[in-house]
Coordinates of C-alpha atoms and ligand atoms in Angstrom, one line a residue:
M1 CA 10.0 -142.1 24.0
K2 CA 7.3 -139.6 23.6
L3 CA 4.2 -140.7 21.7
T4 CA 4.8 -139.4 18.2
P5 CA 1.9 -138.2 16.1
G6 CA 2.9 -140.9 13.6
S7 CA 2.4 -143.8 16.1
I8 CA -0.7 -142.6 17.9
P9 CA -3.8 -141.4 16.1
F10 CA -4.8 -137.8 16.5
A11 CA -8.0 -138.5 18.4
L12 CA -6.1 -139.9 21.3
L13 CA -3.9 -136.9 21.6
S14 CA -6.8 -134.6 21.6
A15 CA -8.6 -136.7 24.1
S16 CA -5.6 -136.7 26.4
T17 CA -5.2 -132.9 26.1
A18 CA -8.7 -132.3 27.1
L19 CA -8.4 -134.8 29.9
A20 CA -5.4 -133.0 31.2
A21 CA -7.4 -129.8 31.3
G22 CA -9.8 -131.5 33.6
T23 CA -12.9 -131.3 31.4
L24 CA -15.3 -134.1 31.6
E25 CA -16.2 -133.8 27.9
F26 CA -13.0 -135.3 26.8
S27 CA -14.8 -138.6 26.4
L28 CA -18.0 -137.3 25.2
E29 CA -17.1 -134.6 22.8
S30 CA -17.9 -135.4 19.2
R31 CA -15.2 -134.2 17.0
Q32 CA -16.8 -132.5 14.0
V33 CA -15.6 -134.6 11.0
S34 CA -17.0 -133.5 7.7
H35 CA -18.4 -136.7 6.3
F36 CA -18.9 -140.2 7.5
P37 CA -19.9 -142.8 4.9
D38 CA -23.0 -144.6 6.0
L39 CA -22.4 -148.2 6.9
A40 CA -25.4 -149.3 4.9
E41 CA -23.7 -148.1 1.7
R42 CA -20.8 -150.5 2.2
N43 CA -22.6 -153.6 3.1
V44 CA -20.4 -156.5 1.9
Q45 CA -21.9 -159.9 1.1
G46 CA -21.2 -162.5 3.7
T47 CA -20.7 -160.0 6.5
S48 CA -22.9 -158.1 8.9
E49 CA -21.9 -154.9 10.6
S50 CA -23.5 -153.1 13.5
A51 CA -22.5 -150.0 15.4
L52 CA -21.2 -150.4 18.9
I53 CA -22.8 -147.8 21.1
S54 CA -20.5 -146.9 23.9
N55 CA -22.9 -145.0 26.2
Y56 CA -26.5 -145.4 26.0
D57 CA -29.2 -143.1 27.4
G58 CA -26.7 -141.4 29.6
T59 CA -26.8 -143.9 32.5
L60 CA -24.7 -146.8 31.5
G61 CA -21.2 -145.5 31.5
M62 CA -18.7 -147.0 29.3
R63 CA -20.5 -150.2 28.2
Y64 CA -20.5 -151.4 24.6
M65 CA -23.9 -152.2 23.2
I66 CA -25.4 -153.4 19.9
N67 CA -28.9 -152.6 18.6
L68 CA -31.0 -155.4 17.2
T69 CA -34.6 -156.5 17.1
V70 CA -36.3 -159.7 18.2
G71 CA -39.6 -161.2 17.4
T72 CA -42.4 -160.7 14.8
P73 CA -43.2 -157.8 14.6
P74 CA -39.7 -156.7 15.6
Q75 CA -39.1 -155.4 19.2
P76 CA -36.0 -153.2 19.4
Q77 CA -33.3 -154.1 22.0
S78 CA -29.9 -152.7 22.9
V79 CA -27.7 -155.4 24.6
L80 CA -24.2 -155.5 26.0
I81 CA -21.6 -157.0 23.7
D82 CA -19.6 -159.6 25.7
T83 CA -16.7 -161.7 24.6
G84 CA -16.5 -163.1 28.1
S85 CA -19.7 -165.1 28.0
S86 CA -21.7 -167.1 25.5
D87 CA -25.5 -166.7 26.1
T88 CA -27.6 -164.0 24.4
I89 CA -30.3 -163.1 26.8
F90 CA -33.1 -160.6 26.6
L91 CA -35.2 -159.3 29.5
A92 CA -38.8 -160.6 29.6
A93 CA -41.3 -157.8 29.5
E94 CA -43.6 -159.4 32.0
S95 CA -40.8 -159.7 34.6
F96 CA -38.6 -156.6 34.1
C97 CA -39.4 -152.9 34.4
N98 CA -43.1 -153.5 34.7
T99 CA -44.5 -150.3 36.1
R100 CA -46.2 -152.1 38.9
K101 CA -42.8 -153.3 40.3
S102 CA -39.8 -151.2 41.2
S103 CA -38.5 -148.0 39.8
S104 CA -35.8 -149.9 37.9
K105 CA -35.3 -149.1 34.2
C106 CA -34.5 -151.2 31.2
P107 CA -32.8 -148.7 29.0
G108 CA -32.1 -151.4 26.4
G109 CA -35.7 -152.5 26.1
T110 CA -37.5 -155.7 27.1
Y111 CA -38.9 -158.6 25.0
N112 CA -42.6 -159.6 25.2
T113 CA -42.8 -163.2 24.0
S114 CA -46.6 -163.1 23.9
A115 CA -46.4 -160.3 21.4
S116 CA -44.3 -162.3 19.0
S117 CA -45.9 -164.6 16.5
S118 CA -42.6 -166.4 15.8
F119 CA -41.7 -167.1 19.4
K120 CA -40.9 -170.8 20.3
M121 CA -40.2 -172.2 23.8
L122 CA -37.3 -174.6 23.8
S123 CA -36.5 -175.2 27.5
P124 CA -38.4 -173.6 30.3
S125 CA -36.0 -172.4 33.0
G126 CA -33.1 -173.6 30.8
I127 CA -30.7 -170.7 31.4
N128 CA -29.0 -169.7 34.6
A129 CA -26.1 -167.3 33.9
T130 CA -23.9 -165.8 36.6
Y131 CA -21.5 -163.0 35.7
G132 CA -18.6 -161.4 37.4
G133 CA -16.8 -162.8 40.5
V134 CA -13.3 -162.3 39.2
T135 CA -12.4 -159.2 41.1
T136 CA -11.9 -158.4 44.8
S137 CA -14.7 -155.9 44.7
S138 CA -17.2 -156.4 47.4
A139 CA -20.1 -156.2 45.0
S140 CA -21.6 -159.6 44.4
N141 CA -22.2 -161.4 41.1
A142 CA -24.9 -160.5 38.7
A143 CA -27.2 -163.3 37.3
L144 CA -29.8 -163.7 34.6
V145 CA -32.1 -166.7 35.0
G146 CA -34.8 -167.7 32.5
D147 CA -36.0 -169.8 29.6
L148 CA -34.2 -171.0 26.5
V149 CA -36.3 -170.0 23.5
A150 CA -36.1 -169.4 19.7
D151 CA -37.3 -166.5 17.7
V152 CA -36.4 -164.2 14.8
I153 CA -33.5 -161.8 15.4
Q154 CA -32.7 -159.0 13.0
T155 CA -29.2 -157.5 13.0
D156 CA -28.0 -155.1 10.4
D157 CA -30.2 -156.1 7.4
L158 CA -30.1 -159.8 8.2
I159 CA -33.2 -161.6 9.6
I160 CA -32.3 -164.9 11.3
A161 CA -35.3 -167.1 11.9
G162 CA -34.9 -169.7 14.6
A163 CA -32.1 -168.0 16.5
H164 CA -31.7 -169.6 20.0
F165 CA -31.3 -167.4 23.1
G166 CA -32.4 -166.8 26.6
V167 CA -35.3 -164.8 28.1
A168 CA -34.6 -163.7 31.6
H169 CA -37.4 -163.7 34.2
Q170 CA -35.2 -163.3 37.2
S171 CA -32.0 -161.4 38.0
S172 CA -29.8 -160.9 41.0
N173 CA -28.0 -157.7 40.8
N174 CA -27.5 -156.6 37.2
M175 CA -24.9 -155.8 34.7
L176 CA -25.2 -152.0 35.2
G177 CA -24.9 -151.8 38.9
N178 CA -27.2 -148.8 39.2
G179 CA -30.5 -150.7 39.7
D180 CA -31.2 -150.8 36.0
Y181 CA -31.2 -153.9 33.8
I182 CA -30.0 -154.8 30.3
G183 CA -29.7 -157.8 28.1
I184 CA -26.5 -159.3 26.8
M185 CA -25.0 -160.8 23.7
G186 CA -22.4 -163.4 24.6
L187 CA -19.9 -164.0 21.8
A188 CA -17.7 -166.8 23.2
Y189 CA -17.8 -170.5 22.5
P190 CA -20.8 -172.7 23.4
S191 CA -18.7 -174.3 26.2
A192 CA -19.4 -171.3 28.4
E193 CA -23.2 -171.4 27.9
A194 CA -25.2 -171.4 31.1
V195 CA -27.6 -174.1 30.2
K196 CA -29.3 -176.3 32.8
Q197 CA -27.1 -179.1 34.1
G198 CA -27.2 -182.1 31.7
E199 CA -28.9 -180.1 28.8
P200 CA -27.1 -179.8 25.5
K201 CA -25.4 -176.5 24.4
Y202 CA -27.3 -174.5 21.8
P203 CA -26.0 -172.4 18.9
T204 CA -24.6 -169.1 20.1
F205 CA -25.6 -165.9 18.2
V206 CA -22.4 -166.1 16.1
E207 CA -23.2 -169.8 15.3
S208 CA -26.8 -168.8 14.4
L209 CA -25.4 -166.5 11.7
V210 CA -23.3 -169.4 10.3
D211 CA -26.2 -171.9 10.5
A212 CA -28.5 -169.5 8.7
G213 CA -25.9 -169.0 6.0
A214 CA -25.2 -165.3 6.7
I215 CA -21.4 -165.7 7.3
A216 CA -18.9 -168.3 6.3
S217 CA -17.4 -169.2 9.6
R218 CA -17.6 -168.4 13.3
L219 CA -15.7 -165.1 13.1
F220 CA -16.2 -161.5 14.2
S221 CA -14.1 -158.4 14.4
L222 CA -14.4 -155.9 17.3
Y223 CA -13.4 -152.2 16.9
L224 CA -14.4 -150.4 20.1
N225 CA -12.9 -147.2 18.8
A226 CA -12.3 -143.9 20.6
V227 CA -14.8 -143.2 23.4
S228 CA -16.5 -140.4 21.6
S229 CA -17.3 -142.4 18.4
Y230 CA -19.3 -145.4 17.5
G231 CA -17.3 -148.6 17.3
S232 CA -18.3 -151.6 15.3
I233 CA -18.8 -155.3 15.4
L234 CA -18.4 -157.0 12.1
F235 CA -19.5 -160.6 11.8
G236 CA -17.9 -162.7 9.1
G237 CA -15.3 -160.1 8.0
L238 CA -12.7 -157.6 8.8
D239 CA -12.1 -153.9 7.9
T240 CA -8.6 -153.2 6.7
E241 CA -9.1 -149.4 7.4
K242 CA -9.6 -149.9 11.1
Y243 CA -6.1 -150.9 12.1
I244 CA -2.5 -149.8 11.6
G245 CA 0.3 -152.1 10.4
N246 CA -0.1 -155.8 10.1
L247 CA -2.5 -158.1 11.9
T248 CA -0.8 -160.7 14.1
T249 CA -2.5 -164.1 14.4
L250 CA -2.2 -165.8 17.7
N251 CA -3.4 -169.4 18.5
M252 CA -5.7 -169.4 21.5
M253 CA -4.4 -171.1 24.6
P254 CA -6.0 -174.0 26.3
R255 CA -7.6 -173.0 29.7
R256 CA -5.3 -175.3 31.6
A257 CA -2.0 -177.0 30.6
S258 CA -3.6 -180.4 30.8
S259 CA -6.4 -179.4 28.4
T260 CA -6.1 -180.2 24.7
K261 CA -9.1 -178.2 23.6
I262 CA -9.7 -174.6 22.9
Q263 CA -12.9 -173.5 24.6
F264 CA -12.1 -169.9 25.7
F265 CA -10.6 -166.8 24.2
M266 CA -7.4 -167.2 26.2
M267 CA -4.1 -165.7 25.1
Q268 CA -0.7 -165.5 26.7
L269 CA 0.8 -162.4 28.2
D270 CA 4.5 -162.2 27.7
E271 CA 5.2 -158.7 29.1
V272 CA 3.8 -155.4 30.0
S273 CA 6.2 -152.5 30.0
M274 CA 5.7 -148.8 30.7
T275 CA 7.2 -145.9 28.7
H276 CA 7.9 -143.0 31.0
E277 CA 7.7 -139.3 30.2
D278 CA 11.5 -139.2 29.7
G279 CA 11.3 -142.0 27.2
T280 CA 12.7 -144.8 29.3
H281 CA 11.0 -148.2 29.4
E282 CA 10.4 -150.2 32.5
V283 CA 9.1 -153.7 32.6
L284 CA 6.2 -154.0 34.9
I285 CA 5.0 -157.5 34.3
K286 CA 7.1 -160.4 33.0
P287 CA 5.6 -163.7 34.0
S288 CA 8.6 -166.0 34.2
D289 CA 8.0 -169.6 35.2
Q290 CA 4.3 -170.0 34.6
T291 CA 2.0 -169.2 31.8
Q292 CA 0.1 -166.0 32.3
L293 CA -3.3 -166.3 30.6
V294 CA -5.2 -163.2 29.5
Y295 CA -8.7 -162.9 28.2
P296 CA -9.8 -160.0 26.0
D297 CA -13.2 -159.2 27.5
S298 CA -15.4 -156.5 26.0
G299 CA -17.9 -157.0 28.9
T300 CA -15.4 -155.8 31.6
M301 CA -14.7 -152.1 32.0
T302 CA -11.3 -152.6 33.6
W303 CA -8.0 -154.3 33.3
V304 CA -8.3 -157.0 36.0
L305 CA -4.9 -158.4 37.2
P306 CA -3.6 -160.5 40.0
A307 CA -2.6 -158.9 43.3
E308 CA 1.2 -159.4 42.7
Y309 CA 1.0 -156.9 39.8
Y310 CA -1.9 -154.7 40.8
S311 CA -0.1 -152.3 43.2
K312 CA 2.8 -152.0 40.9
V313 CA 0.6 -150.8 38.0
V314 CA -1.3 -148.4 40.3
N315 CA 2.0 -147.0 41.5
M316 CA 3.3 -146.4 38.0
T317 CA 0.3 -144.3 37.1
G318 CA 0.6 -142.1 40.2
A319 CA -2.9 -142.9 41.3
K320 CA -3.7 -143.2 45.1
M321 CA -5.8 -145.9 46.6
Q322 CA -9.2 -145.0 48.2
G323 CA -10.9 -148.1 49.5
S324 CA -10.5 -150.7 46.8
N325 CA -10.0 -148.3 43.9
A326 CA -7.4 -145.8 42.7
F327 CA -7.9 -142.2 41.9
L328 CA -5.9 -139.3 40.4
P329 CA -7.0 -135.7 39.7
C330 CA -7.8 -135.8 35.9
S331 CA -5.4 -132.9 35.4
Q332 CA -2.5 -135.0 36.7
V333 CA -3.1 -138.0 34.3
S334 CA 0.0 -138.2 32.1
N335 CA -0.6 -137.8 28.4
E336 CA 3.0 -138.8 27.7
T337 CA 3.3 -142.3 29.1
S338 CA 1.9 -145.5 27.8
F339 CA 1.8 -149.2 28.5
T340 CA 3.0 -151.8 25.9
F341 CA 1.3 -155.2 26.1
T342 CA 3.2 -158.1 24.4
L343 CA 0.8 -160.9 23.7
S344 CA 1.4 -164.4 22.3
G345 CA -0.5 -167.7 22.0
N346 CA 0.2 -171.3 21.4
G347 CA 2.9 -170.6 18.8
T348 CA 5.7 -168.3 17.9
N349 CA 3.9 -165.1 16.9
K350 CA 3.9 -162.1 19.2
A351 CA 1.7 -159.0 19.0
Q352 CA 2.3 -155.7 20.6
L353 CA -0.4 -153.2 21.7
E354 CA 0.4 -149.7 22.9
V355 CA -2.1 -148.4 25.4
P356 CA -1.7 -144.7 26.3
T357 CA -2.1 -144.2 30.1
T358 CA -5.0 -141.8 29.5
L359 CA -7.1 -144.8 28.2
F360 CA -7.0 -146.2 31.8
F361 CA -8.5 -143.2 33.4
T362 CA -12.0 -142.0 33.2
P363 CA -13.7 -139.1 35.2
A364 CA -15.3 -140.6 38.3
V365 CA -19.0 -140.2 37.6
L366 CA -21.6 -141.2 40.2
A367 CA -23.5 -144.3 39.5
D368 CA -26.8 -142.4 39.3
G369 CA -25.3 -140.0 36.9
S370 CA -26.0 -137.1 39.2
G371 CA -22.5 -135.7 39.2
V372 CA -18.8 -136.2 39.0
L373 CA -16.4 -136.7 41.9
K374 CA -14.2 -133.8 42.9
S375 CA -11.6 -133.5 45.5
E376 CA -10.4 -130.0 46.6
G377 CA -12.1 -128.6 43.5
E378 CA -10.4 -130.9 41.1
V379 CA -12.3 -133.5 39.0
M380 CA -11.1 -136.9 40.0
C381 CA -10.4 -139.6 37.5
I382 CA -10.7 -143.3 38.4
L383 CA -8.2 -145.9 37.3
M384 CA -9.9 -148.6 35.3
V385 CA -7.7 -151.3 36.7
Q386 CA -8.8 -153.8 39.3
Q387 CA -7.3 -156.5 41.4
A388 CA -8.4 -160.1 40.6
N389 CA -9.5 -162.2 43.5
S390 CA -7.1 -164.8 44.7
D391 CA -8.6 -167.8 42.8
T392 CA -8.6 -166.0 39.5
D393 CA -5.4 -167.1 37.7
F394 CA -5.9 -165.1 34.5
M395 CA -6.1 -161.4 33.6
L396 CA -9.0 -159.8 32.0
L397 CA -8.1 -157.3 29.3
G398 CA -11.3 -155.2 29.5
A399 CA -12.3 -152.1 27.5
P400 CA -9.4 -149.8 28.2
V401 CA -7.0 -152.4 26.7
M402 CA -9.3 -153.6 24.0
R403 CA -10.0 -150.1 22.7
A404 CA -6.3 -149.8 21.7
G405 CA -6.6 -152.8 19.4
Y406 CA -8.5 -154.2 16.4
W407 CA -9.5 -157.8 17.4
I408 CA -10.6 -160.6 15.1
F409 CA -12.0 -163.6 16.9
D410 CA -11.7 -166.5 14.5
M411 CA -13.4 -169.2 16.5
D412 CA -13.3 -172.1 13.9
N413 CA -9.6 -171.7 13.7
G414 CA -9.1 -171.1 17.5
Q415 CA -7.2 -167.9 16.7
I416 CA -7.3 -164.2 17.6
S417 CA -5.7 -161.8 15.2
V418 CA -4.9 -158.3 16.6
A419 CA -3.4 -155.1 15.4
Q420 CA -3.1 -151.5 16.8
A421 CA -6.5 -149.9 16.2
R422 CA -6.7 -146.9 13.9
L423 CA -8.9 -144.9 16.2
S424 CA -11.5 -142.5 14.8
S425 CA -11.0 -144.0 11.3
T426 CA -13.3 -142.2 8.8
T427 CA -12.8 -144.7 6.0
S428 CA -13.8 -148.3 5.6
N429 CA -12.8 -151.4 3.6
V430 CA -14.8 -154.3 4.7
V431 CA -13.7 -157.7 3.4
A432 CA -15.5 -161.0 4.0
V433 CA -13.3 -163.7 5.5
G434 CA -13.5 -167.2 3.9
A435 CA -13.8 -170.3 5.9
G436 CA -10.7 -172.5 6.5
P437 CA -7.2 -171.8 7.7
H438 CA -5.5 -168.4 6.9
G439 CA -8.9 -166.8 6.0
V440 CA -7.9 -163.7 7.9
M441 CA -4.5 -163.4 6.3
N442 CA -6.1 -163.8 2.8
A443 CA -8.8 -161.2 3.5
A444 CA -6.2 -158.8 4.9
K445 CA -3.9 -159.5 1.9
Q446 CA -1.0 -160.5 4.2
P447 CA 1.2 -163.5 3.4
S448 CA 0.0 -166.7 5.1
Q449 CA 3.4 -167.2 6.6
L450 CA 2.5 -164.3 8.9
G451 CA -0.4 -166.4 10.2
A452 CA -0.3 -169.4 12.4
N453 CA -1.7 -172.9 12.6
Q454 CA -3.7 -174.0 15.6
T455 CA -2.9 -177.6 16.3
L456 CA -5.4 -178.1 19.2
A457 CA -9.0 -178.9 18.6
V458 CA -11.5 -176.1 19.1
D459 CA -14.9 -176.2 20.8
G460 CA -17.4 -177.6 18.3
N461 CA -20.6 -176.0 16.9
A462 CA -23.6 -176.6 19.0
T463 CA -26.6 -178.3 17.4
A464 CA -29.8 -176.3 16.8
S465 CA -33.2 -177.6 18.1
V466 CA -35.1 -175.7 15.4
S467 CA -33.8 -175.0 12.0
M468 CA -32.6 -171.5 11.0
S469 CA -33.1 -169.5 7.9
L470 CA -32.0 -166.2 6.5
T471 CA -33.8 -163.4 4.8
T472 CA -32.7 -159.8 4.2
A473 CA -34.6 -156.7 5.2
T474 CA -34.6 -153.3 3.5
N475 CA -34.6 -151.5 6.8
A476 CA -31.3 -152.2 8.5
V477 CA -31.0 -151.9 12.3
G478 CA -28.0 -150.8 14.4
Q479 CA -26.0 -149.2 11.6
T480 CA -24.4 -145.9 12.3
S481 CA -20.9 -144.6 12.3
G482 CA -19.0 -141.5 13.1
P483 CA -19.1 -139.4 16.3
Q484 CA -21.5 -140.5 18.9
S485 CA -23.7 -137.7 20.2
T486 CA -25.1 -139.3 23.3
V487 CA -23.8 -137.9 26.6
L488 CA -22.3 -139.9 29.4
S489 CA -24.2 -139.8 32.6
G490 CA -27.0 -137.4 31.9
G491 CA -24.9 -134.4 31.1
A492 CA -23.0 -134.7 34.3
A493 CA -20.5 -132.1 32.9
G494 CA -23.1 -129.4 33.3
Q495 CA -24.1 -130.2 36.8
M496 CA -21.0 -131.5 38.6
A497 CA -21.7 -132.2 42.2
D498 CA -18.8 -131.0 44.2
V499 CA -18.6 -134.1 46.4
T500 CA -15.6 -135.1 48.4
L501 CA -13.8 -138.3 48.1
G502 CA -14.9 -140.7 50.8
A503 CA -15.5 -144.4 51.4
S504 CA -19.3 -144.3 51.2
L505 CA -19.1 -142.3 48.0
V506 CA -16.6 -144.7 46.5
S507 CA -19.0 -147.5 46.8
V508 CA -21.8 -145.6 45.1
L509 CA -19.4 -144.7 42.4
M510 CA -17.9 -148.0 41.9
L511 CA -21.1 -149.9 41.3
S512 CA -21.1 -148.6 37.8
I513 CA -17.9 -150.3 36.9
T514 CA -17.5 -153.3 39.1
F515 CA -19.5 -155.9 37.3
G516 CA -17.6 -157.6 34.6
A517 CA -19.8 -159.6 32.3
F518 CA -17.5 -162.6 32.5
L519 CA -18.8 -166.1 32.9
L520 CA -16.6 -169.2 33.2
Ligands
LIG1 C1 0.3 -133.2 27.1 O1 -0.4 -132.2 27.7 C2 0.3 -131.0 27.8 C3 -0.4 -130.0 28.6 O2 -1.7 -129.9 28.2 C4 0.6 -130.5 26.4 O3 1.4 -129.3 26.4 C5 1.3 -131.5 25.6 O4 1.5 -131.2 24.2 C6 0.6 -132.9 25.6 N1 1.4 -133.9 25.0 C7 0.9 -134.8 24.2 C8 1.8 -135.8 23.7 O5 -0.3 -134.7 23.8
LIG2 C1 -47.3 -158.5 26.0 O1 -48.0 -158.6 24.8 C2 -49.4 -159.1 25.0 C3 -50.0 -159.3 23.7 O2 -49.8 -158.2 22.8 C4 -50.1 -158.0 25.8 O3 -51.4 -158.4 26.1 C5 -49.4 -157.8 27.1 O4 -50.0 -156.7 27.9 C6 -47.9 -157.5 26.9 N1 -47.2 -157.5 28.2 C7 -46.4 -156.5 28.6 C8 -45.8 -156.7 29.9 O5 -46.1 -155.6 27.9
LIG3 C1 -28.7 -170.4 39.4 O1 -27.4 -170.8 39.7 C2 -27.0 -170.3 41.0 C3 -25.5 -170.6 41.2 O2 -25.1 -171.7 40.5 C4 -27.8 -171.0 42.1 O3 -27.4 -170.5 43.4 C5 -29.3 -170.6 41.8 O4 -30.1 -171.3 42.8 C6 -29.7 -171.0 40.4 N1 -31.0 -170.5 40.2 C7 -32.0 -171.2 39.7 C8 -33.3 -170.5 39.5 O5 -31.9 -172.3 39.3
LIG4 C1 3.6 -156.4 7.0 O1 4.1 -157.6 6.5 C2 4.7 -157.5 5.3 C3 5.0 -158.9 4.7 O2 5.9 -159.6 5.6 C4 6.0 -156.7 5.4 O3 6.6 -156.5 4.1 C5 5.6 -155.3 5.9 O4 6.7 -154.6 6.2 C6 4.8 -155.4 7.2 N1 4.3 -154.2 7.6 C7 4.5 -153.7 8.8 C8 3.9 -152.3 9.1 O5 5.1 -154.3 9.7
LIG5 C1 5.7 -146.0 44.1 O1 6.5 -146.8 44.9 C2 7.7 -146.2 45.3 C3 8.6 -147.2 46.0 O2 7.9 -148.3 46.5 C4 7.4 -145.0 46.2 O3 8.6 -144.4 46.6 C5 6.6 -144.1 45.4 O4 6.2 -143.0 46.2 C6 5.4 -144.8 44.8 N1 4.7 -143.9 43.9 C7 3.4 -143.5 44.1 C8 2.9 -142.6 43.1 O5 2.7 -144.1 44.9
LIG6 C1 -0.1 -176.1 21.6 O1 0.0 -176.6 22.9 C2 0.1 -178.1 23.0 C3 0.2 -178.5 24.4 O2 -0.7 -177.8 25.2 C4 1.3 -178.5 22.2 O3 1.4 -179.9 22.2 C5 1.2 -178.0 20.8 O4 2.3 -178.4 20.0 C6 1.0 -176.5 20.7 N1 0.8 -176.1 19.4 C7 1.4 -175.0 18.9 C8 1.0 -174.6 17.5 O5 2.2 -174.5 19.5
LIG7 C1 0.0 -173.7 8.2 O1 -0.2 -175.0 7.6 C2 -0.2 -174.9 6.1 C3 -0.6 -176.2 5.6 O2 -0.3 -177.3 6.5 C4 1.2 -174.5 5.6 O3 1.1 -174.3 4.2 C5 1.5 -173.1 6.2 O4 2.7 -172.7 5.9 C6 1.4 -173.1 7.7 N1 1.5 -171.7 8.2 C7 2.3 -171.4 9.2 C8 2.3 -170.0 9.6 O5 3.0 -172.2 9.8
LIG8 C1 -18.5 -175.6 12.6 O1 -19.3 -175.6 11.5 C2 -18.7 -175.1 10.3 C3 -19.7 -175.0 9.3 O2 -20.5 -176.2 9.2 C4 -17.5 -176.0 10.0 O3 -16.9 -175.5 8.8 C5 -16.5 -176.1 11.1 O4 -15.5 -176.9 10.9 C6 -17.2 -176.5 12.4 N1 -16.3 -176.3 13.5 C7 -16.1 -177.2 14.4 C8 -15.1 -177.0 15.4 O5 -16.8 -178.3 14.5
LIG9 C1 -30.1 -147.8 19.2 O1 -31.4 -147.8 19.7 C2 -31.8 -146.7 20.4 C3 -33.2 -146.9 20.9 O2 -34.1 -147.4 19.9 C4 -31.7 -145.4 19.5 O3 -32.1 -144.3 20.2 C5 -30.3 -145.3 19.0 O4 -30.3 -144.2 18.1 C6 -29.9 -146.6 18.3 N1 -28.5 -146.4 17.9 C7 -28.0 -147.0 16.8 C8 -26.6 -146.8 16.6 O5 -28.7 -147.8 16.1

C-alpha cells in the first residue's frame, strides 16, 4: 500500500520528497503558511499551553524544549521536555557556564538562586539524577546533581509560587553530548524522582500545576509535530485539531508482572509491521510468549529496541552499519514505506500508529554543528534506531515514533490516550479535561465505551514541603506556534563539510544523539 494523501498529512510528503532529493533543509524548512493563530488568543481556562521548540540555537539537534521562567524577578530558561524522568532541574549559575571555567555553553540559560527573592532551599544536595544507560552506545550516562529547592515558576501565563525542583551544581557528561549543558523538565510519576536515599518524593512540575489549582488533574498532551514546526505541550487539556480519527485509551502496564501499581508510562507492544513499496506488509516484531513493554520517551531521540529485533529493523530500512550506528544516503531513504506500531495496555483496546520510514532518518550532522556527513559526495542520513543493552527489557519509543502520534498522559487514571497526529495542523480546539475517569473521552466527545478503566492503583501525589499558589501574568512565556525559523546545527546546510564516513567521525557525530534522558 502506498501512503495515500488521505492517510498521511501533506507536510510529511513534502518532507520526504525534499529528503529524497538530499537537501538538508528538509527538516529545517519553514513552509510558508498564511496565518497561524496565536496561542495566547486561545487560552482555555484550566489548561496551560507552551510551544515545544525542536531545535534551539542551532546546536542541540532534535531535542524538544519548553521555555519558562524561574525566580523573582523572572530568569528565562529553556529546558528539555522528558517523559522518561520526573525531576525538573535547572543549572545553577554559579556552577555552570561561568566564564572563568570551561568553554561550555548553556544555551537554555542558568538560574541564579541569589538573584531570586522568592528562592527557598528545601534539601541541600537532595537531588542526584542519572540519565541514559539503556543503549549499547559506548557513551556513558549523563547526571545532574544538586539541591532540592522551591521558587516561582512561570509557564504560559501561569505563575506557580512554591514549585519544587532541583538546581544542579554538578554534572557528569550532559544531555546534549557536545560539551554544552541544559536543564530538564521531567514529566513522569514521582516514583522516578532522583531524591536522596530515604528522603520523601516531592511534587513534580505537573503535580505543582495541580496543587496550585491551575489544572484539574495530573494530565498533559504532547504534540511534537513535524520537525520544521513548533510542537506543543498542553497541561490539563487536549486539542482535538491535532490528531486524526479517534483517540484510543490504553491502561498503563505495571513495570513488572509481579507489581500491582502503575509507576511508569509503560505500554505493551503487540506488533510492528512494515509496509513495503509494493504495498505488501511484513511483520517485523511480534512478541509472542512474553510481554513486550514500551515506553514513549520524549527525551530520547531514537527508537531503542532489544538486539533480537534491532538488526531486522536496520535491514528493512536498507541502512548499513558503521560502528554501532546505521547510515543510508539520504537520497536512498524510501518515501513509500512505513512502519505500523500496534500498541495496547492492560485491557482490550489497541492503538495503531503509522510511522513513515522517513521519520526514522535524519541527515548526519556533526556534533559541533560544523557540517554534515557525506560519503562519495552524497549526504548521509543516520537511522534514529538504537540497540538496547542486554539488561534493558523494554523499548523506548523516542522522538521519531512519538512525532507520529498525539499523546495524552492521564497520570491520575494511569492511562495513555493516543491517536495519529495531524502534523502541521494550523487550527486549534483546546478543551480542558475534567478530573475523574473518562475525562479524556468526555473532552474529546468520544463515547466513554471507547475508553478504558484502569484497575491497578497509580503512583500517588507527592506531598509539598511549602504550599503552592497560582497567579496569572499578562506577559505569557513560551507561547508560539507555526513554522519554526531556527536552523538546525548552525546553518550546516550552507557549509557542508565533505567528510568521509569513518569510525572516529561516527563517534563525534553520535554524541549528539546517544544520550536518552531516561531515568529508571
Ligand atoms: C517519493 O519520491 C519520489 C522521487 O522524489 C517521488 O516521485 C514520489 O512522488 C514520492 N512519493 C511519495 C509518496 O511522496
Ligand atoms: C547571582 O546574583 C547575585 C545577586 O544579584 C550576583 O551578585 C552574582 O554575581 C550572580 N552570580 C552569577 C554567577 O551570575
Ligand atoms: C550520584 O549517584 C551516582 C550513582 O548512583 C553515584 O555514583 C554518585 O556518587 C552520586 N553523587 C553524589 C554527589 O552523591
Ligand atoms: C470514532 O468512534 C465513533 C464512535 O464509536 C465511530 O462512530 C467513528 O466511526 C470512529 N471514527 C473513526 C475515524 O474511527
Ligand atoms: C537483509 O537481510 C537479507 C537476508 O538476511 C539479505 O539478503 C539482505 O541483503 C539484507 N538487506 C540489507 C539492506 O542489508
Ligand atoms: C491489569 O493487570 C492485572 C495483573 O497485572 C490484572 O489483575 C488486571 O485485571 C488487569 N486489569 C485490566 C483492566 O486488564
Ligand atoms: C468503566 O467503568 C464505568 C463505571 O464503573 C463504566 O460505566 C464504564 O462502562 C467502564 N468503561 C469501560 C470502557 O469499560
Ligand atoms: C492526586 O491528587 C488529586 C487532587 O487532589 C486527586 O484527585 C487524585 O485522586 C490523587 N491521585 C492519587 C493517585 O492519589
Ligand atoms: C525561547 O527562548 C529563547 C531565548 O530566550 C527565545 O530566543 C525563543 O524565541 C523562545 N521561543 C519561544 C517559542 O518562546
